[in-house]
Amino acid sequence: MNADSSSPAKQPSPTAENGQPDIVLECQQVSHWFGDNKVLNNVNLRIARGQIVALVGPSGSGKSTLLRAILGTHPPKSGQVVMDGAPYRKPHRDRGIVYQRYSLFPFLTAEENVAFGPMLDQTSIPFRVFQFPKWRAQRADQLRQAGELLDQVGLGHAKRKYPSELSGGMCQRVAIAQALIMRPKLLLLDEPFGALDESTRESLQLMLLHLYQENIDARAKHQPEPHTILIVTHELNEALYVSDRILGLSQYHQGGSEGATIVYDKPAPIFQPHEERDHVRFNQQKEMLLKSVFSDEFIQHHSEFVSFWSEVASERQQLSH
Amino acid sequence: MIRQPISGSWRAGLGLASILLVMLLYTALASSRQRTARREQQEVAQTRLSELEEQRVDLQRDLETARAETDQTSRERGVEQAESGLQRNAEETEKFEALRDQPTKVDRTVPSWSMLLQDGLIRACTPQGAFERKEIWLVEDFKATGLRLLTSLLVGILCSVVIGLLMGCLDPVDAFLMPPFTFFSKVPATAVLPIFFVVIQINFSMYVAIIVFGMLPSLAQAISASVRKDVPEELIFKAYTLGASQFELIADVIFKKVLPRILDAARLQIGPALVLLVAAEWMVAGEGIGYRLRLFYQRTDMTVVFVYVFLLGVIGLVVDYALIWARRKLCPWFGE
């Protein structure tokens, strides 16, 4: 059943120094409904620091509802969402988001968009008004940082352009930079590449792989992984390619009339940025996903394909032997 | 054909042609008015001349009758009387003949171009007044009206922006203010003028109050609607994830996003504001554009009126373009 064919060295190791999983986010019995329409039913989920998790599911399965609950803009009607041990019901600078549309502030240039977070986060309006000279100095610093980040995502030439002058792919790169500059504990990506053409999509997926590579490098140096990402997508290939763990949210399970829940949770194959995409490696897991998550004819108990944490545990046991 | 674009020179040519046509029509109307005025004067003169002719015949007869008088005293008196009558008759005839041949009457309802220049523009630009205090009408009037307009626009737009943003952002404020605003935006502001005249008395702040009353309900509603329609919730959530406070969200995100809409909505309010101001001045002011228009209306003298109307149009255009320019400068991201 192990869908991951990569070597143990590349295996995700969602563990802190003490060997226990370093859980960033936890959904506890999260349920949500709109009137009579039950959307989410007892969703339980833990995400460890450094994971890049893909969330897939058929349309109408409540992916966006779960994402909004995790973001904090639309708290669940029952159950709770916990970050680093603290429950919350509001959006916060620790949780970044990149939407498919309206990702950028249209009245700011690319550079200002990226520097917008530090400005809002580190300064207040009274400070900017009454201590203008200090603010000017700080602003120059923030813009410089933003510029460096834009250079890193390959948009150094477009710093002074407004979003309306950028292509869709460039906008999403800026949006990711805008979220990353905040160093969020969890970065949420809501169908971030859904509106892009194939080649742009691939280059942005590559960008996510580079982020994952930074995690691996940090792990090798025994530093905390910088990026924890939850990406919602309807593209199974994309989910398998960019993530190290795949979650399936679906209403097609026993008790599905009460709402969707997590019906699939397994490690995903890990690719390095320079590696070729190996579709053969995808196929086995893709078929399993299509059956367990997307098929309304295949109804099973919701925990049947949820084995991520037990696989991690057995993996760790094997390693320790 | 339908929606077929035309070249720039065609467009300019057609625009110029329409302006020339308007000027031509005005010239034709003015000269026909002048002709009518002269013809009427000629007709009056002609009627008078025939009366004078009849009078002359009578006087001639009186003279002959007087000369035939036997009594010397009454003959001399009769002749003298008739002769002086004839004298007056001749003088008057000469005068009316001159009027009939070269009528002098001018029409001031649709003045000719030279009258517009001489009696309109030049008169309005040179100091006028019978007493010590001479004033240049154009300067005095446009200063008075301009000050009233600028002050009220400033106050009105500022209040509308604050209230409109609050209405758009906070549902309680919207629920509280929407009913009166909806109602008052339907009341024609000119109908409320008498109430302002009586309640506030006629002073500077009354004009400001009138215009603010006229523009606030609709402008605040337009801004509030724009906040609700033009700011996608994603941007608001995003700002929260970037650490924005409530106040920063309003000032740094929502206000900046709807600023071009505010400038456009404010631009559309300037016309109605000027209508209200001129109407109020027309009724009660002792100075200003409306006041001057009323004075000349009462004399049925349109020379100055036409000059003022033209200048108001020019100022409207200038302000309009200034605001469009401001929008381009302040919101370069907004495009056209």
XYZ file of C-alpha atoms in Angstrom:
657
model
C 0.000 0.000 0.000
C 2.970 2.288 0.282
C 2.555 4.658 -2.622
C 5.837 6.366 -2.042
C 8.608 4.892 -4.128
C 11.287 7.409 -3.301
C 14.243 6.580 -1.101
C 13.980 6.871 2.667
C 16.370 9.820 2.641
C 13.772 11.835 0.770
C 10.962 10.512 2.893
C 9.007 13.269 4.634
C 9.996 13.283 8.248
C 7.413 15.428 9.999
C 9.200 15.208 13.288
C 10.705 17.732 15.587
C 14.068 17.217 17.238
C 12.529 15.161 20.021
C 11.105 12.633 17.574
C 7.508 13.716 18.087
C 5.619 15.216 15.128
C 5.829 19.025 15.263
C 2.152 19.742 14.598
C 1.486 23.226 13.242
C -2.193 22.879 12.508
C -4.862 20.649 13.844
C -8.535 20.421 12.864
C -10.543 18.830 15.655
C -13.988 17.453 14.780
C -14.554 20.291 12.322
C -18.104 20.335 10.938
C -19.822 22.936 8.861
C -23.207 23.305 7.252
C -25.261 25.891 5.390
C -28.892 25.500 6.465
C -29.847 21.895 5.656
C -26.847 21.412 3.430
C -24.247 19.505 5.453
C -20.837 20.246 4.003
C -18.122 19.098 6.424
C -18.568 16.288 8.921
C -16.063 15.707 11.710
C -12.935 16.540 9.805
C -9.852 15.603 11.815
C -6.529 16.614 10.451
C -3.022 17.303 11.651
C -0.362 19.015 9.581
C 3.250 18.951 10.708
C 5.791 21.682 10.144
C 7.565 21.388 6.823
C 4.868 19.405 5.057
C 3.505 20.357 1.678
C 0.021 18.924 1.707
C -2.264 18.741 -1.312
C -5.989 18.717 -0.678
C -8.054 17.182 -3.471
C -11.710 16.313 -3.745
C -14.690 16.305 -6.062
C -16.467 19.606 -6.617
C -18.905 20.375 -3.862
C -16.920 18.370 -1.328
C -16.231 21.433 0.795
C -12.539 21.982 -0.002
C -13.019 25.730 0.021
C -15.116 25.575 3.187
C -12.365 23.642 4.961
C -9.765 26.081 3.651
C -11.756 29.064 4.893
C -12.170 27.409 8.286
C -8.409 26.848 8.458
C -7.729 30.397 7.300
C -10.055 31.638 10.023
C -12.292 33.876 7.909
C -15.221 31.456 8.218
C -14.813 29.515 11.481
C -16.464 26.075 11.597
C -19.932 25.756 13.089
C -18.713 22.994 15.355
C -15.304 21.676 16.290
C -12.210 23.815 16.349
C -9.065 24.652 14.458
C -5.854 24.892 16.444
C -2.523 26.400 15.473
C 0.510 25.637 17.618
C -1.798 24.593 20.428
C -4.036 27.680 20.363
C -7.582 27.533 18.952
C -8.562 30.468 16.753
C -11.579 31.847 14.898
C -10.059 34.761 12.977
C -7.578 35.281 10.158
C -4.083 36.100 11.356
C -0.679 37.036 9.920
C 0.560 33.504 10.789
C -1.668 32.035 8.080
C -0.967 33.258 4.557
C -3.254 32.770 1.602
C -2.954 32.860 -2.167
C -6.257 32.881 -4.000
C -6.920 31.947 -7.578
C -8.322 35.422 -8.314
C -8.008 38.826 -6.628
C -4.715 37.721 -5.185
C -3.064 41.130 -5.413
C -3.986 44.646 -4.444
C -4.533 46.295 -7.829
C -3.560 49.760 -6.583
C -0.042 48.687 -5.567
C 2.909 47.811 -7.773
C 4.378 44.309 -7.585
C 7.047 45.539 -5.182
C 4.551 47.442 -3.019
C 2.279 44.413 -2.972
C 5.045 42.276 -1.542
C 6.066 45.005 0.923
C 2.430 45.558 1.931
C 2.441 42.777 4.530
C 5.531 44.032 6.403
C 4.049 47.543 6.313
C 0.708 46.457 7.818
C 2.328 44.008 10.191
C 5.201 46.082 11.536
C 3.824 49.625 11.532
C 0.625 51.435 12.368
C -1.023 54.430 10.713
C -0.133 56.801 13.605
C 3.500 55.708 13.329
C 3.530 56.286 9.577
C 1.966 59.737 9.996
C 3.646 61.094 13.108
C 7.068 59.504 12.722
C 7.348 59.966 9.029
C 11.193 60.117 8.775
C 11.570 56.847 10.694
C 8.835 55.324 8.558
C 10.594 56.412 5.386
C 13.754 54.590 6.425
C 11.831 51.476 7.410
C 9.848 51.599 4.189
C 13.002 51.703 2.089
C 14.194 48.596 3.908
C 10.899 46.784 3.365
C 10.869 47.653 -0.322
C 14.419 46.389 -0.659
C 13.443 43.068 0.939
C 10.412 42.848 -1.312
C 12.617 43.520 -4.314
C 15.007 40.749 -3.298
C 12.142 38.308 -2.924
C 10.810 39.293 -6.351
C 14.273 38.722 -7.791
C 14.170 35.239 -6.287
C 10.856 34.388 -7.953
C 12.206 35.716 -11.228
C 10.273 38.969 -11.385
C 13.069 41.451 -10.781
C 12.189 43.224 -14.016
C 8.538 43.778 -13.069
C 8.912 45.394 -9.649
C 7.355 48.695 -10.644
C 4.458 47.209 -12.616
C 0.855 47.131 -11.496
C -0.971 43.785 -11.400
C -3.060 44.830 -14.402
C 0.177 45.016 -16.404
C 1.292 41.513 -15.363
C 0.306 38.148 -16.801
C -1.680 35.675 -14.707
C 1.391 33.608 -13.901
C 3.424 36.656 -12.889
C 0.579 37.790 -10.622
C 0.561 34.429 -8.846
C 4.336 34.570 -8.385
C 3.984 38.010 -6.806
C 1.126 36.713 -4.659
C 3.258 33.832 -3.403
C 6.120 36.236 -2.658
C 3.621 38.502 -0.890
C 2.573 35.627 1.351
C 6.112 34.257 1.876
C 7.595 37.569 3.045
C 5.393 37.231 6.138
C 7.034 33.856 6.941
C 3.621 32.398 7.794
C 3.432 29.269 9.922
C 1.050 27.875 7.321
C 0.630 28.971 3.730
C -2.711 28.168 2.115
C -2.983 28.027 -1.655
C -6.542 27.960 -3.002
C -6.451 26.587 -6.568
C -3.527 28.958 -7.117
C -2.715 27.874 -10.666
C -6.250 27.033 -11.778
C -6.538 29.875 -14.250
C -3.101 29.484 -15.831
C -1.984 27.801 -19.021
C -0.094 24.534 -18.855
C 3.472 25.798 -19.193
C 3.014 28.636 -16.712
C 1.434 26.173 -14.360
C 4.449 23.880 -14.585
C 6.925 26.652 -13.873
C 4.940 27.657 -10.789
C 4.770 24.041 -9.633
C 8.522 23.995 -9.950
C 8.640 27.028 -7.714
C 6.802 25.051 -5.015
C 9.307 22.208 -5.393
C 12.068 24.704 -4.734
C 10.293 25.737 -1.551
C 10.172 22.080 -0.539
C 13.877 21.809 -1.306
C 14.478 24.645 1.146
C 12.648 22.551 3.739
C 14.857 19.551 3.038
C 17.994 21.701 3.241
C 16.843 23.151 6.561
C 16.108 19.667 7.877
C 19.601 18.545 6.912
C 21.037 21.427 8.935
C 18.706 20.593 11.862
C 16.911 23.893 11.474
C 13.115 24.315 11.545
C 11.617 23.909 8.075
C 10.615 27.339 6.739
C 7.566 26.360 4.677
C 4.407 24.514 5.606
C 1.924 24.581 2.766
C -1.627 23.367 2.188
C -2.555 23.514 -1.464
C -6.097 22.980 -2.684
C -6.232 21.784 -6.265
C -8.462 19.854 -8.616
C -5.480 18.676 -10.698
C -4.401 15.251 -9.465
C -1.069 15.336 -11.318
C -0.315 18.692 -9.764
C -1.240 17.386 -6.320
C 1.039 14.354 -6.700
C 3.885 16.384 -8.154
C 4.200 19.265 -5.706
C 3.182 17.673 -2.409
C 4.676 15.196 0.008
C 1.267 14.195 1.347
C -2.145 13.963 -0.264
C -5.443 14.502 1.461
C -8.729 13.548 -0.167
C -11.871 15.267 1.045
C -15.024 13.623 -0.204
C -18.675 13.030 0.479
C -18.430 9.590 -1.168
C -18.042 7.388 1.907
C -20.300 5.536 4.322
C -22.168 8.272 6.152
C -21.503 10.721 3.346
C -25.014 12.140 3.701
C -23.754 13.855 6.869
C -21.130 15.727 4.867
C -17.662 15.290 3.484
C -14.705 14.182 5.510
C -11.099 13.129 4.928
C -11.235 9.796 3.101
C -7.676 9.650 1.825
C -4.454 10.579 3.556
C -1.191 9.116 2.292
C 2.331 10.222 1.487
C 2.959 11.402 -2.063
C 6.030 10.783 -4.199
C 8.688 13.388 -3.733
C 10.337 15.053 -6.667
C 13.370 17.229 -6.764
C 13.161 20.355 -8.895
C 15.593 19.016 -11.522
C 13.903 15.621 -11.772
C 11.790 14.599 -14.746
C 8.133 14.125 -14.027
C 7.639 10.392 -13.844
C 4.016 9.733 -14.713
C 4.378 6.008 -14.081
C 5.006 6.814 -10.451
C 1.797 8.816 -10.395
C -0.482 6.275 -11.907
C -0.939 3.752 -9.136
C -1.751 6.414 -6.595
C -3.849 8.368 -9.055
C -6.083 5.376 -9.673
C -6.464 4.825 -5.959
C -7.380 8.483 -5.523
C -9.894 8.407 -8.348
C -11.545 5.377 -6.802
C -11.548 6.369 -3.159
C -12.124 10.098 -3.441
C -13.821 10.872 -6.719
C -15.993 7.827 -7.425
C -19.575 7.951 -6.193
C -19.890 4.199 -6.862
C -17.052 3.141 -4.598
C -18.360 3.709 -1.083
C -16.147 2.597 1.795
C -15.503 3.452 5.423
C -13.896 6.852 5.572
C -10.772 5.661 7.378
C -9.871 2.937 4.893
C -7.353 5.021 2.959
C -6.291 7.256 5.837
C -2.919 5.902 6.782
C -0.425 8.755 6.637
C 0.486 8.917 10.305
C 0.618 5.123 10.767
C 2.878 4.852 7.732
C 5.129 7.554 9.159
C 5.245 5.712 12.485
C 6.106 2.346 10.936
C 8.677 4.015 8.724
C 10.297 5.500 11.787
C 10.315 2.112 13.511
C 11.981 0.509 10.512
C 14.616 3.234 10.478
C 15.339 2.846 14.160
C 15.856 -0.905 13.808
C -21.637 51.851 -40.255
C -22.636 50.613 -36.812
C -19.659 50.899 -34.453
C -17.309 51.318 -37.387
C -14.461 53.469 -36.068
C -13.594 56.701 -37.892
C -10.229 58.367 -38.274
C -9.004 61.036 -35.881
C -9.129 63.809 -38.442
C -12.695 62.853 -39.354
C -13.641 62.975 -35.707
C -11.983 66.373 -35.195
C -13.575 67.675 -38.369
C -17.060 66.591 -37.349
C -16.602 68.057 -33.879
C -15.461 71.355 -35.334
C -18.355 71.314 -37.783
C -20.880 70.943 -34.967
C -19.330 73.867 -33.059
C -19.401 75.985 -36.214
C -23.002 74.970 -36.806
C -23.988 76.091 -33.298
C -22.218 79.421 -33.845
C -23.854 79.814 -37.248
C -27.300 79.110 -35.836
C -26.685 81.621 -33.074
C -25.558 84.242 -35.599
C -28.644 83.629 -37.725
C -30.936 83.838 -34.715
C -29.274 87.012 -33.448
C -29.382 88.773 -36.805
C -32.998 87.765 -37.376
C -33.819 89.156 -33.932
C -32.027 92.397 -34.808
C -33.856 92.609 -38.154
C -37.188 92.057 -36.455
C -36.407 94.767 -33.936
C -35.505 97.226 -36.698
C -38.548 96.348 -38.762
C -40.800 96.897 -35.771
C -39.202 100.288 -35.241
C -39.686 101.146 -38.926
C -43.321 100.158 -38.719
C -43.864 102.293 -35.648
C -42.079 105.190 -37.377
C -44.177 104.716 -40.508
C -47.424 104.802 -38.513
C -46.283 107.906 -36.733
C -45.250 109.496 -40.023
C -48.702 109.006 -41.511
C -50.236 110.517 -38.380
C -47.847 113.444 -38.703
C -48.811 113.850 -42.361
C -52.493 114.078 -41.437
C -51.606 116.555 -38.700
C -49.596 118.621 -41.173
C -52.520 118.815 -43.590
C -54.765 119.939 -40.734
C -52.221 122.546 -39.640
C -51.840 123.840 -43.230
C -55.571 124.233 -43.430
C -55.587 126.009 -40.054
C -52.896 128.376 -41.374
C -54.897 129.278 -44.433
C -58.018 129.769 -42.355
C -56.047 132.003 -39.992
C -54.641 134.103 -42.825
C -58.172 134.714 -44.064
C -59.144 136.066 -40.640
C -60.243 139.748 -40.758
C -59.382 140.657 -37.244
C -55.695 141.435 -37.204
C -55.015 140.309 -33.641
C -56.659 136.931 -33.956
C -55.156 136.477 -37.443
C -51.632 137.021 -36.162
C -52.186 134.679 -33.224
C -53.712 132.003 -35.453
C -50.886 132.205 -37.983
C -48.264 132.083 -35.281
C -49.909 129.079 -33.653
C -50.239 127.183 -36.919
C -46.713 128.006 -38.009
C -45.170 126.830 -34.756
C -47.297 123.679 -35.035
C -45.981 123.093 -38.534
C -42.483 123.731 -37.316
C -42.804 121.051 -34.635
C -44.457 118.738 -37.118
C -41.620 119.125 -39.558
C -39.029 118.459 -36.880
C -40.792 115.346 -35.733
C -41.304 114.144 -39.280
C -37.641 114.551 -39.966
C -36.810 112.520 -36.863
C -39.135 109.651 -37.737
C -38.054 109.699 -41.363
C -34.521 109.208 -40.102
C -35.681 106.318 -37.923
C -37.634 104.815 -40.820
C -34.647 105.022 -43.140
C -32.024 104.021 -40.573
C -33.611 102.285 -37.581
C -31.522 102.413 -34.402
C -33.258 99.867 -32.186
C -31.160 96.899 -30.937
C -32.464 93.659 -29.498
C -30.869 92.521 -26.226
C -32.576 89.134 -25.915
C -30.297 87.477 -28.474
C -27.406 89.929 -28.744
C -25.138 90.060 -31.753
C -21.473 89.059 -31.422
C -20.300 92.663 -31.216
C -22.804 93.388 -28.462
C -21.688 90.280 -26.593
C -18.155 91.577 -26.732
C -18.875 95.243 -26.027
C -21.862 95.179 -23.666
C -21.165 91.721 -22.287
C -17.545 90.781 -21.890
C -15.923 94.202 -21.825
C -18.585 95.635 -19.535
C -18.201 92.690 -17.161
C -14.423 93.059 -17.166
C -14.166 96.807 -16.518
C -14.977 98.465 -13.202
C -18.640 99.408 -13.015
C -20.717 101.344 -10.514
C -22.129 104.791 -10.003
C -20.655 105.384 -6.601
C -17.236 105.394 -5.014
C -17.124 101.596 -4.877
C -16.526 100.436 -8.404
C -16.234 96.730 -9.011
C -15.432 94.347 -11.826
C -18.509 92.156 -12.037
C -16.776 89.114 -13.453
C -14.157 89.044 -10.697
C -16.567 89.776 -7.851
C -19.228 87.334 -8.992
C -16.969 84.410 -9.824
C -15.025 84.960 -6.619
C -18.163 84.873 -4.491
C -19.678 81.866 -6.243
C -16.371 80.035 -6.539
C -15.643 80.364 -2.837
C -19.097 79.065 -1.964
C -18.763 76.172 -4.412
C -15.241 75.136 -3.400
C -15.998 75.234 0.318
C -19.158 73.214 -0.065
C -17.568 70.673 -2.407
C -14.734 70.182 0.043
C -17.058 69.745 3.014
C -19.543 67.666 1.006
C -16.999 65.276 -0.490
C -15.152 64.846 2.804
C -18.360 64.036 4.701
C -19.571 61.739 1.929
C -16.299 59.803 1.833
C -16.250 59.258 5.586
C -19.938 58.352 5.804
C -19.905 56.315 2.574
C -16.898 54.254 3.699
C -18.469 53.628 7.096
C -21.774 52.656 5.467
C -19.998 50.305 3.098
C -17.893 48.709 5.833
C -20.221 48.585 8.820
C -23.708 47.162 8.455
C -25.137 48.960 11.524
C -24.151 52.349 10.084
C -25.663 51.334 6.752
C -28.901 50.165 8.404
C -29.105 53.385 10.396
C -28.397 55.871 7.599
C -29.824 54.138 4.529
C -33.517 55.046 5.068
C -33.070 58.835 5.443
C -30.412 58.921 2.721
C -32.593 56.994 0.289
C -35.459 59.369 1.017
C -33.487 62.605 0.852
C -31.672 61.610 -2.307
C -35.109 61.509 -3.973
C -36.133 64.981 -2.739
C -35.288 67.633 -5.337
C -32.868 69.836 -3.448
C -34.212 73.004 -5.086
C -37.548 72.339 -3.390
C -35.853 72.495 -0.014
C -34.297 75.927 -0.691
C -37.021 77.956 1.062
C -36.537 75.910 4.211
C -32.830 76.690 4.213
C -33.485 80.405 3.529
C -35.742 80.585 6.539
C -34.098 78.194 8.954
C -30.404 79.058 8.492
C -30.861 82.653 7.272
C -29.065 83.952 4.257
C -25.331 83.736 4.836
C -22.274 81.900 3.594
C -22.884 78.750 5.618
C -26.391 78.487 4.195
C -25.003 77.945 0.687
C -22.610 75.316 2.029
C -25.444 73.574 3.865
C -27.629 73.544 0.750
C -24.980 71.966 -1.452
C -23.896 69.462 1.184
C -27.538 68.507 1.610
C -27.853 68.139 -2.147
C -24.800 65.946 -2.689
C -24.288 63.994 0.539
C -27.074 61.393 0.293
C -26.405 60.304 -3.267
C -22.606 60.566 -3.085
C -22.388 58.649 0.200
C -24.668 55.970 -1.244
C -22.559 55.722 -4.389
C -19.369 55.326 -2.323
C -20.979 52.769 -0.044
C -22.223 50.772 -3.045
C -18.743 50.883 -4.557
C -17.203 49.601 -1.307
C -19.612 46.672 -1.369
C -19.284 45.933 -5.060
C -15.700 46.800 -6.004
C -13.793 45.349 -3.056
C -13.778 41.545 -3.363
C -13.827 39.763 -0.012
C -10.613 37.989 -0.981
C -8.755 41.301 -0.744
C -10.175 41.914 2.727
C -9.256 38.429 3.964
C -5.856 38.774 2.394
C -5.252 42.085 4.182
C -6.124 40.399 7.482
C -3.599 37.641 6.788
C -1.012 40.361 6.209
C -1.690 41.749 9.663
C -3.961 44.696 8.837
C -5.942 46.319 11.645
C -9.553 47.343 11.046
C -8.543 50.943 10.503
C -5.699 49.985 8.160
C -8.120 47.821 6.223
C -10.393 50.820 5.646
C -7.663 53.400 5.025
C -5.045 51.356 3.177
C -7.148 48.834 1.283
C -10.790 49.800 0.884
C -10.277 53.554 0.483
C -7.487 53.092 -2.043
C -9.442 50.511 -3.979
C -12.535 52.731 -4.344
C -10.670 56.067 -4.714
C -11.121 56.225 -8.505
C -14.841 55.562 -8.057
C -15.005 58.313 -5.438
C -13.329 60.773 -7.795
C -15.704 59.844 -10.612
C -18.782 60.057 -8.399
C -17.625 63.435 -7.035
C -17.050 64.678 -10.567
C -20.643 63.852 -11.451
C -21.857 65.782 -8.385
C -20.248 69.090 -9.381
C -22.862 69.861 -12.036
C -25.869 69.415 -9.727
C -24.048 71.366 -6.990
C -23.555 74.315 -9.325
C -27.209 74.169 -10.408
C -28.292 74.388 -6.781
C -25.894 77.198 -5.985
C -26.898 79.366 -8.953
C -30.573 78.753 -8.163
C -30.114 79.753 -4.531
C -28.099 82.824 -5.529
C -30.721 83.761 -8.090
C -33.313 83.852 -5.353
C -31.589 85.508 -2.442
C -27.982 86.506 -3.084
C -26.593 90.051 -3.103
C -23.520 88.980 -5.068
C -22.450 86.058 -7.179
C -23.246 84.588 -10.543
C -26.891 83.843 -9.788
C -27.419 87.379 -8.522
C -25.937 88.963 -11.686
C -28.026 86.687 -13.912
C -31.171 87.743 -12.068
C -30.352 91.458 -12.465
C -29.881 91.164 -16.194
C -32.886 88.908 -16.577
C -34.994 91.646 -15.031
C -33.716 94.084 -17.675
C -34.211 91.464 -20.416
C -30.583 92.157 -21.242
C -28.857 88.910 -22.154
C -25.481 90.357 -23.087
C -23.842 89.653 -19.725
C -25.967 86.533 -19.258
C -24.569 84.857 -22.360
C -21.007 85.698 -21.311
C -21.599 84.187 -17.871
C -23.209 81.070 -19.329
C -20.249 80.558 -21.634
C -17.741 81.042 -18.826
C -19.639 78.608 -16.591
C -19.407 76.019 -19.348
C -15.687 76.600 -19.726
C -15.132 76.326 -15.973
C -17.178 73.120 -15.873
C -14.996 71.621 -18.593
C -11.793 72.687 -16.872
C -12.848 71.247 -13.501
C -13.967 68.030 -15.199
C -10.658 67.528 -16.931
C -8.778 68.507 -13.781
C -10.524 65.719 -11.878
C -9.899 63.193 -14.640
C -6.261 64.240 -14.573
C -6.213 63.888 -10.787
C -7.618 60.382 -11.095
C -4.910 59.424 -13.559
C -2.233 60.838 -11.269
C -3.632 59.397 -8.030
C -4.776 56.050 -9.430
C -2.449 55.188 -12.307
C -3.435 51.540 -11.891
C -7.068 52.214 -12.750
C -6.605 52.745 -16.473
C -9.240 54.694 -18.396
